[in-house]
CSV table of C-alpha atoms and ligand atoms in Angstrom, one decimal:
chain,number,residue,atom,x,y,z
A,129,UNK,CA,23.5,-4.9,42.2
A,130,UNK,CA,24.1,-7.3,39.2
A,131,UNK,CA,22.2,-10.0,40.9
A,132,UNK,CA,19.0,-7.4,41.6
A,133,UNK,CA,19.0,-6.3,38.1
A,134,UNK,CA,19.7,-9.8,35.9
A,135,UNK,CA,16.0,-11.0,37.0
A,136,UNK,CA,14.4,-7.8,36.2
A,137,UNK,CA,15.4,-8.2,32.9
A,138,UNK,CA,14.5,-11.4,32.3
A,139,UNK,CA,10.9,-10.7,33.3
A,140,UNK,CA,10.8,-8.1,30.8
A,141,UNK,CA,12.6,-10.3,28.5
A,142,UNK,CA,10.5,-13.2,28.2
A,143,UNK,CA,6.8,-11.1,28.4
A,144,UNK,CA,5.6,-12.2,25.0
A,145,UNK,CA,3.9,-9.8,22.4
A,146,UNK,CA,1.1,-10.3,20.2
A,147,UNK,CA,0.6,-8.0,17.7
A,148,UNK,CA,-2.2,-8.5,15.1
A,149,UNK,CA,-1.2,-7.5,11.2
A,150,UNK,CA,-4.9,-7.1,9.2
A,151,UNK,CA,-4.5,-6.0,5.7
A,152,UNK,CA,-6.5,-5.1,3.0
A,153,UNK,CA,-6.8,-8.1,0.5
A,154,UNK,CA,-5.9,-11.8,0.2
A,155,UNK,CA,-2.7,-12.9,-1.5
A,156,UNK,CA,-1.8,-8.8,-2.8
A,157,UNK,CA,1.8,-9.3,-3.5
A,158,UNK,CA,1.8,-5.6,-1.6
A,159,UNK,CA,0.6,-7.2,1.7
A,160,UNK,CA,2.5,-10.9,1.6
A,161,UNK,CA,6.1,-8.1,1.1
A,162,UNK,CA,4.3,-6.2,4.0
A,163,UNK,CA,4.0,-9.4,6.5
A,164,UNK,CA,7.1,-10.3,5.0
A,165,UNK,CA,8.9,-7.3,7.1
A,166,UNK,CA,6.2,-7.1,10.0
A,167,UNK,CA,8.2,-10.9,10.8
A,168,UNK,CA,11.1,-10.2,10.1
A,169,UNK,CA,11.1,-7.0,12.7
A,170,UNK,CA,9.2,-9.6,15.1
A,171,UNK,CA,12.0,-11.9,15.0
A,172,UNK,CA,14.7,-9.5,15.2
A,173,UNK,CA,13.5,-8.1,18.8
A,174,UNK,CA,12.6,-11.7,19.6
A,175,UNK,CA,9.7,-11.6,22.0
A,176,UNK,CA,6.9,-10.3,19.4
A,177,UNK,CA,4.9,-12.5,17.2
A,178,UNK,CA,3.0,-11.3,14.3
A,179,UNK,CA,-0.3,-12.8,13.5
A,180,UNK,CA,-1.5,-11.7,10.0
A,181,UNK,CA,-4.8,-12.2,9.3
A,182,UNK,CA,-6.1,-14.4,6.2
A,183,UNK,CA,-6.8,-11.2,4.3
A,184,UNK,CA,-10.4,-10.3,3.5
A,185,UNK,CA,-11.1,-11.7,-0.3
A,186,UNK,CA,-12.4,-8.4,-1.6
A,187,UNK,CA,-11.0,-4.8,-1.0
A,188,UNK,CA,-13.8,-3.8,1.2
A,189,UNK,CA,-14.9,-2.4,4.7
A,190,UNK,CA,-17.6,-5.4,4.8
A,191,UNK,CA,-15.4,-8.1,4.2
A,192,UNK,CA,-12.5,-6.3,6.5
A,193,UNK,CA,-14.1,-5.2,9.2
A,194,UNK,CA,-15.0,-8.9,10.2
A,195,UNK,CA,-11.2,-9.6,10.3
A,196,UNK,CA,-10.5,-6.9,12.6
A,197,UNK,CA,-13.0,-7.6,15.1
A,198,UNK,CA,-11.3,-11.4,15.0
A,199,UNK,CA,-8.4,-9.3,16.2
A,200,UNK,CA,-10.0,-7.4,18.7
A,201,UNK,CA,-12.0,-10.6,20.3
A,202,UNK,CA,-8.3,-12.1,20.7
A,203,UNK,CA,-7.1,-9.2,22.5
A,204,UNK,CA,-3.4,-8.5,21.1
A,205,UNK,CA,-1.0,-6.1,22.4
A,206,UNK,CA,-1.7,-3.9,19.2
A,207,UNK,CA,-3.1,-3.7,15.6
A,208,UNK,CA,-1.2,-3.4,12.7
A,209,UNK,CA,-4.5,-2.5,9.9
A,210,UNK,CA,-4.4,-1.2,6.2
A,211,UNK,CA,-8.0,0.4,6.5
A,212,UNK,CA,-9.8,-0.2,3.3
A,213,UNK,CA,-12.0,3.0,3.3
A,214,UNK,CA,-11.1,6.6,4.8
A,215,UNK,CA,-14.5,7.0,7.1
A,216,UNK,CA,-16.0,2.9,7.2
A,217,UNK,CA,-13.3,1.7,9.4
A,218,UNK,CA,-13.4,4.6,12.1
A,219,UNK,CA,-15.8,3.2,14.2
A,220,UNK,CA,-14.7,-0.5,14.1
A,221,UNK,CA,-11.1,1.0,14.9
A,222,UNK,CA,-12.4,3.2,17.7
A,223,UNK,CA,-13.9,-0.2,19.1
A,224,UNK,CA,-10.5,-1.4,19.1
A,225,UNK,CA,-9.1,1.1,20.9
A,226,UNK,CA,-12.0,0.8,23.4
A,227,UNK,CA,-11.0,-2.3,24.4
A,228,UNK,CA,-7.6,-1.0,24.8
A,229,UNK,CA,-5.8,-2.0,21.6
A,230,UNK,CA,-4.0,0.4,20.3
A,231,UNK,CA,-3.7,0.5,16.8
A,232,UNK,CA,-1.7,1.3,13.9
A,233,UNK,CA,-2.4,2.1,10.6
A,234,UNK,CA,-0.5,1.1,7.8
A,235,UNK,CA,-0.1,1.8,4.1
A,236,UNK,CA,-4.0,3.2,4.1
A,237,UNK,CA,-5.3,6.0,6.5
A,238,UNK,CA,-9.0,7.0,8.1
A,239,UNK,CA,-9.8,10.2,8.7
A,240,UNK,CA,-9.7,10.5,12.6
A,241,UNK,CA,-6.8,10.7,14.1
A,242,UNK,CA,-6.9,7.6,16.1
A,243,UNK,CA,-3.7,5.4,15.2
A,244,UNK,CA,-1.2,6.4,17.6
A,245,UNK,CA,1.1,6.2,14.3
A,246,UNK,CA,1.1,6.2,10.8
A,247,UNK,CA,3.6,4.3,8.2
A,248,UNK,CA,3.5,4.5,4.5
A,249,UNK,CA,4.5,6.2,0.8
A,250,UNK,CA,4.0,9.4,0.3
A,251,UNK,CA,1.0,8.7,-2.2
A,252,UNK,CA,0.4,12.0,-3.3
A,253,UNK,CA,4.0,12.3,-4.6
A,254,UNK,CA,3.4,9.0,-6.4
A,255,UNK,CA,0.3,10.0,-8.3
A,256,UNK,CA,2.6,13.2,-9.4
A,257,UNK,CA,5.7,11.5,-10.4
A,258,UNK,CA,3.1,8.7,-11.9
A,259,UNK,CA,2.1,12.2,-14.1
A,260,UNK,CA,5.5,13.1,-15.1
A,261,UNK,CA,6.3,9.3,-16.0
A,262,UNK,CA,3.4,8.7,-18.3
A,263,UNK,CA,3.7,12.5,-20.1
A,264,UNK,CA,7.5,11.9,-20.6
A,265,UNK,CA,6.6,8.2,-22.2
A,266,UNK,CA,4.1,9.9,-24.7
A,267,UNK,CA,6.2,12.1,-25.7
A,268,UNK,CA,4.6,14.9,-23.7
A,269,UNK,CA,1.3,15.3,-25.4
A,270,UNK,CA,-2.4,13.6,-26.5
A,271,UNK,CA,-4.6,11.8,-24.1
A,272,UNK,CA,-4.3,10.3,-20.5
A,273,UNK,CA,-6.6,8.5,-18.2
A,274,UNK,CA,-6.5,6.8,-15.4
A,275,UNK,CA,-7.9,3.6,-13.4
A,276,UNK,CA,-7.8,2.9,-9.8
A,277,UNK,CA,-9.9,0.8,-7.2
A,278,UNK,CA,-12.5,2.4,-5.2
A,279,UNK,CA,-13.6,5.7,-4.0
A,280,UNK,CA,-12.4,6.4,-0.5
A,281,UNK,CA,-9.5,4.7,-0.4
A,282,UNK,CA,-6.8,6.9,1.0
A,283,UNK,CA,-4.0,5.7,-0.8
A,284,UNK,CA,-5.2,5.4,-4.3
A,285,UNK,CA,-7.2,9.1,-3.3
A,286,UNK,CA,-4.2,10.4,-3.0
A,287,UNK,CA,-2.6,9.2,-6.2
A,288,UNK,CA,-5.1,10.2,-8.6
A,289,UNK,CA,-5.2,13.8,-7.0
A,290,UNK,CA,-2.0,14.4,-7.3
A,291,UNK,CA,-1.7,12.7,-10.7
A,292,UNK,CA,-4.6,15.0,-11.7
A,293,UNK,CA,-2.7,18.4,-9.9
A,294,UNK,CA,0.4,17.4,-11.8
A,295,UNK,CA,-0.7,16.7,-15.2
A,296,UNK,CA,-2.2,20.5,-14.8
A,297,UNK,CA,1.8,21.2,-16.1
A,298,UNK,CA,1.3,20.3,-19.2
A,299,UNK,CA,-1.0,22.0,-21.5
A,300,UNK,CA,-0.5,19.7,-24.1
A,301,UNK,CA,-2.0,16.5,-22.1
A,302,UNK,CA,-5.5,15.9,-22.1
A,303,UNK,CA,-6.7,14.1,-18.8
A,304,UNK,CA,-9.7,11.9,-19.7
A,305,UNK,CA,-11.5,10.3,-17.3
A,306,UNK,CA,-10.5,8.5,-13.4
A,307,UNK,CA,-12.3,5.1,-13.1
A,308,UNK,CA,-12.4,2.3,-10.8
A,309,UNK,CA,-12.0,-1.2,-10.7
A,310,UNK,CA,-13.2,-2.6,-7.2
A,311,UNK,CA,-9.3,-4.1,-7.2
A,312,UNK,CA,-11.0,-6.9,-9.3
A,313,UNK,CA,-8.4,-7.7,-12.0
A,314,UNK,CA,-11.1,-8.7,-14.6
A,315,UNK,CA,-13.2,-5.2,-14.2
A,316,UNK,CA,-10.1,-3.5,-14.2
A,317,UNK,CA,-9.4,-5.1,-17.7
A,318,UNK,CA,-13.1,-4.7,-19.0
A,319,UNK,CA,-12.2,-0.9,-18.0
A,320,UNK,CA,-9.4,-0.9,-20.2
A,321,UNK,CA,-11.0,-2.5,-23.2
A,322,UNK,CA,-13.8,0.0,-22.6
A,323,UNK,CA,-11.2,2.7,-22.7
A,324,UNK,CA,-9.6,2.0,-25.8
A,325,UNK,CA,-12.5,1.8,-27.6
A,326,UNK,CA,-14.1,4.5,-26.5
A,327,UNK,CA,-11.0,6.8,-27.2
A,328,UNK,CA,-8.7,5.2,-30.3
A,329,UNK,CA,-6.0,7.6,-29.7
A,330,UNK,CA,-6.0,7.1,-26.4
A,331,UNK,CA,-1.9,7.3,-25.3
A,332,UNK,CA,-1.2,6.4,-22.0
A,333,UNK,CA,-3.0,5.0,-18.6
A,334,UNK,CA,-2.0,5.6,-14.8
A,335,UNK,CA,-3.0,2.4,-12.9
A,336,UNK,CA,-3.2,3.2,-9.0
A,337,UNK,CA,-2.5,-0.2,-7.4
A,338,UNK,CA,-1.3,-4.2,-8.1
A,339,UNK,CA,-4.9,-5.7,-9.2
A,340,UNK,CA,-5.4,-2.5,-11.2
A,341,UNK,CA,-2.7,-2.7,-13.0
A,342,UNK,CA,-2.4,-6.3,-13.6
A,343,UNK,CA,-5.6,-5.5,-14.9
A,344,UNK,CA,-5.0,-3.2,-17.6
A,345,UNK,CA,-1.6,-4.7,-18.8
A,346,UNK,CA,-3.7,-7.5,-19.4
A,347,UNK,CA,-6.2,-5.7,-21.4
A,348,UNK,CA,-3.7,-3.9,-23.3
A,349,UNK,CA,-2.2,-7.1,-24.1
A,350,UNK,CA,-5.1,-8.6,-25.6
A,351,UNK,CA,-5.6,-5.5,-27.8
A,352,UNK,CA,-2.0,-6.0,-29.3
A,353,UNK,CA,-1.6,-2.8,-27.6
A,354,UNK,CA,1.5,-3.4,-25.8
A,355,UNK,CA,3.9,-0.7,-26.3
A,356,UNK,CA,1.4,1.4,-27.9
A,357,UNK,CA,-0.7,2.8,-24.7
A,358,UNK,CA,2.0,3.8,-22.7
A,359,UNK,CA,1.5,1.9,-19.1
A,360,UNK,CA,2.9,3.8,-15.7
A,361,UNK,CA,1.6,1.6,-12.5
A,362,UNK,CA,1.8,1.9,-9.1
A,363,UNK,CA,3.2,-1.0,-7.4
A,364,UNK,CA,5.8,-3.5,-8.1
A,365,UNK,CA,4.4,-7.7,-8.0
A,366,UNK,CA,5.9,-9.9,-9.9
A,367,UNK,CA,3.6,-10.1,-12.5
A,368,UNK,CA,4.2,-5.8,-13.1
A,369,UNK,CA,7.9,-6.3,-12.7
A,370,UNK,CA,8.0,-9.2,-15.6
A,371,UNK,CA,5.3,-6.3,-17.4
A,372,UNK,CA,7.7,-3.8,-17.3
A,373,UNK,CA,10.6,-6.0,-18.3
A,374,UNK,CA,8.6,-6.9,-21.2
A,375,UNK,CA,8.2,-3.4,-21.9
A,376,UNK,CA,4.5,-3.2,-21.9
A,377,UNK,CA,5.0,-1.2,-18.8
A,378,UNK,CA,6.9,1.9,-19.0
A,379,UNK,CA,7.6,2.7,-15.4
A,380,UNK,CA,6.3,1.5,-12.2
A,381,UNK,CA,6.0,3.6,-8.5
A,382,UNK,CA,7.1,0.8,-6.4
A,383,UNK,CA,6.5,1.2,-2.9
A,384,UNK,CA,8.6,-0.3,0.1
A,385,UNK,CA,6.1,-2.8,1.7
A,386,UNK,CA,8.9,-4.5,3.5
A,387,UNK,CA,9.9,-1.4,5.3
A,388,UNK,CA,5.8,-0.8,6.4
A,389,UNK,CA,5.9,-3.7,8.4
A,390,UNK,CA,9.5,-3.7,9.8
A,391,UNK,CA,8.8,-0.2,10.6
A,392,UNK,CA,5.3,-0.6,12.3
A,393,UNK,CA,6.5,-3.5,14.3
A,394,UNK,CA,9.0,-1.2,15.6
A,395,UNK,CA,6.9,1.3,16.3
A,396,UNK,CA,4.0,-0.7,18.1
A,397,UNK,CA,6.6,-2.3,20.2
A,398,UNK,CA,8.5,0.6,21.1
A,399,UNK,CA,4.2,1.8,22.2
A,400,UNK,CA,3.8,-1.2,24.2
A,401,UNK,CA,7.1,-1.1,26.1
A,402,UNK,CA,6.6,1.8,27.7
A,403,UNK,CA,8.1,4.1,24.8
A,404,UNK,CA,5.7,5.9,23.7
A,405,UNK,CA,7.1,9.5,23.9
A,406,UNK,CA,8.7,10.9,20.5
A,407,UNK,CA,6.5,8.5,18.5
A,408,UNK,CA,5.5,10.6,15.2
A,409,UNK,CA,1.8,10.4,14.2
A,410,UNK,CA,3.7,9.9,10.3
A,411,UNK,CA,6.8,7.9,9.2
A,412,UNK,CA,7.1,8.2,5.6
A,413,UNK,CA,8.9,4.7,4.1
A,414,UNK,CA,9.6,5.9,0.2
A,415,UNK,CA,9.2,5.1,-3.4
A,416,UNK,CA,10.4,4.4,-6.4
A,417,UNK,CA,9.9,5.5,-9.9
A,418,UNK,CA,11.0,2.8,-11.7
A,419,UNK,CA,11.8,2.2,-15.6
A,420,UNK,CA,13.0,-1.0,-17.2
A,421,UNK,CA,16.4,0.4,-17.2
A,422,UNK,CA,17.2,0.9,-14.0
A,423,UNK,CA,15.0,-2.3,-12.5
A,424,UNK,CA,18.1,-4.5,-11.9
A,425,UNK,CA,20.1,-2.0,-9.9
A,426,UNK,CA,20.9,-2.3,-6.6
A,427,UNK,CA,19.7,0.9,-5.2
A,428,UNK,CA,15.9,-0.7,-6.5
A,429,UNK,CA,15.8,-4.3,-5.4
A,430,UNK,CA,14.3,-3.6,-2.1
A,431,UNK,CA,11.1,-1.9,-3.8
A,432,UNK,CA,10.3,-4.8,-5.6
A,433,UNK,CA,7.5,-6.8,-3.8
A,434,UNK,CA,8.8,-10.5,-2.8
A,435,UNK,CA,5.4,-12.6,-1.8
B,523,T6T,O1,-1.2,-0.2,-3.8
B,523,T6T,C1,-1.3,-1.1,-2.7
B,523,T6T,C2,-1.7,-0.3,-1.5
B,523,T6T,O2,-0.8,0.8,-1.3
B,523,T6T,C3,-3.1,0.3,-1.7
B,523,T6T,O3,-3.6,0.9,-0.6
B,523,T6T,C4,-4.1,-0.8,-2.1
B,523,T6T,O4,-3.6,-1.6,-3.2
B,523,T6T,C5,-2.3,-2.2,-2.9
B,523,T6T,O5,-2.4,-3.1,-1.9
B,523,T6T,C6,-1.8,-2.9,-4.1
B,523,T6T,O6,-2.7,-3.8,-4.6
C-alpha cells in the first residue's frame, strides 16, 4: 500500500504552480509588502511560484489592463489582481476567466462577482476610524477635508464614504470638500496647497492612500504647516511612518499588505488543488489605527509596509 501511494504523491508533489500577482502601481510600498507575502506563502507550500508583474506606472485601467492580458497570454494557474477601477476591469477579468484562469482579487474589488475570492481591509471601517482619528486630533471641531485618488476605485470609495457617514457624528465638524489626486504625489500636493489657501482655517485632512498622502504631508511641509493641519492617512510606507514619527502625521490606518498576499496565495492554491469547497467569496485581513505612540509596539509592526 505504501509503495502505491508514495508515487502518487510525488506526482502531485512536484506539479509546479504559476500564479500571476498584477497590481495596481509601480514601486507602491503597499504592493512591494503585498508580493512580499504572495512569496513568502509561495515558498512555504513549495511548488508555487509567484510572478508579479512590473506594475503599471500610473493607477489606471489603461495602463493595467495591458499587464493583465500579459498574464492571461502566459496562461498561469490563477490571477492574483488589485483592479484599478470598480466597472473598467470587468471585462478584461471576464476574458481571463474565459480562458480558464481563475482569478482573485485583491486589496481592490469590481463590481461583478467574478473572483472566486476576495482578500482585503475592511475599507469602509478605515474611512470611519480615519473620521474619528482626525476629529479627536482637532480637538473635535472646525473644518475637514479630504484627498484621495480617483473616482471608482473601490478601496479609496469606500474610505471616503465612510469617512463622510462617520464625520455625520459630530455636529461640530464641518466636512469641506473630497478631491482627487490621480495617485500622482505632485497633484496630490498642488491639491493641498490649493486647500490651504482656499480655506485658512482649514484643521485637518484625511488622505485615502500612500501617493496621497505622501503628497499632502509634503505640501503641508512646505507651508510650515506641520503640526498645524492635523494629518490622518491611510496606509503605512516608510516615508508616512518617518511622517508620523515626526509628528506631522497624527495617525495612520495601516493596512496588512503582507497578509493579502500570503492569504491569496493560500487561497488560489487551495482553488487549484482541487479545494475549492468552503472557499469564502471575502476574507477580511485587518487594520490598524495607528498614532505615534503606539508605532513601536509589537502588536503594530506587522502593519507597517516593508518594500
Ligand atoms: O491604499 C493602497 C490600496 O489599498 C489602494 O487600493 C490603492 O492605494 C494603495 O495602493 C496605496 O498607495
Amino acid at each position: 500500500q505504501r509503495g502505491n501511494a508514495a508515487p502518487a504523491n510525488k506526482t502531485q508533489a512536484q506539479k509546479q504552480y504559476t500564479f500571476y500577482l498584477v497590481a495596481g502601481i509601480a514601486s507602491d510600498a503597499f504592493y512591494l509588502t503585498m508580493k512580499k507575502g504572495a512569496q513568502a506563502a509561495a515558498k512555504t507550500l513549495g511548488n508555487v511560484k509567484v510572478v508579479f508583474t512590473v506594475a503599471p506606472a500610473a493607477f489606471s485601467p489603461p495602463t493595467q489592463i495591458p499587464f493583465l492580458n500579459g498574464a492571461i497570454a502566459r496562461h498561469p494557474e490563477a490571477i492574483l489582481i488589485a483592479p484599478t477601477d470598480k466597472t473598467a476591469l470587468i471585462s478584461p477579468i471576464q476574458r481571463a476567466i474565459s480562458a480558464g484562469i481563475p482569478v482573485a482579487t485583491v486589496d481592490t474589488f469590481i463590481n461583478k462577482p467574478l473572483a472566486f475570492t476576495n482578500v482585503s481591509t475592511d475599507n469602509l471601517a478605515g474611512g470611519r476610524v480615519a473620521a474619528d482619528a482626525l476629529v479627536k486630533a482637532i480637538g473635535g471641531s472646525g473644518e475637514v477635508a479630504a484627498i484621495s485618488v480617483n473616482p471608482g476605485i473601490s478601496t479609496t470609495d469606500q474610505r471616503r464614504d465612510g469617512f463622510i457617514a462617520e464625520l455625520k457624528k459630530y455636529p461640530n465638524v464641518k466636512y469641506l470638500v473630497s478631491q482627487v489626486g490621480n495617485d500622482d504625489q505632485t497633484k496630490a500636493s498642488n491639491q493641498m496647497s490649493a486647500l490651504m489657501s482656499a480655506h485658512p482655517n482649514l484643521k485637518g485632512v484625511f488622505a485615502m492612500n500612500v501617493v496621497s498622502g505622501n503628497g499632502v504631508t509634503a505640501a503641508v511641509k512646505a507651508a510650515g504647516k506641520a503640526g498645524e493641519v492635523k494629518l490622518v492617512e491611510f496606509d503605512a510606507g516608510p516615508p508616512q511612518v518617518q511622517a508620523l514619527r515626526e509628528g506631522t502625521i497624527d495617525a495612520l490606518v495601516a493596512q496588512y499588505p503582507y497578509g493579502i498576499g500570503q492569504q491569496a496565495v493560500q487561497l488560489a492554491y487551495k482553488y487549484v488543488t482541487g479545494q475549492k469547497a468552503g472557499i469564502l467569496k471575502h476574507y477580511g485581513t485587518g487594520s490598524a489605527v495607528v498614532p505615534k505612540a503606539t508605532v513601536d509596539t509589537a502588536n503594530i509592526k506587522k502593519f507597517l509596509y516593508t518594500p
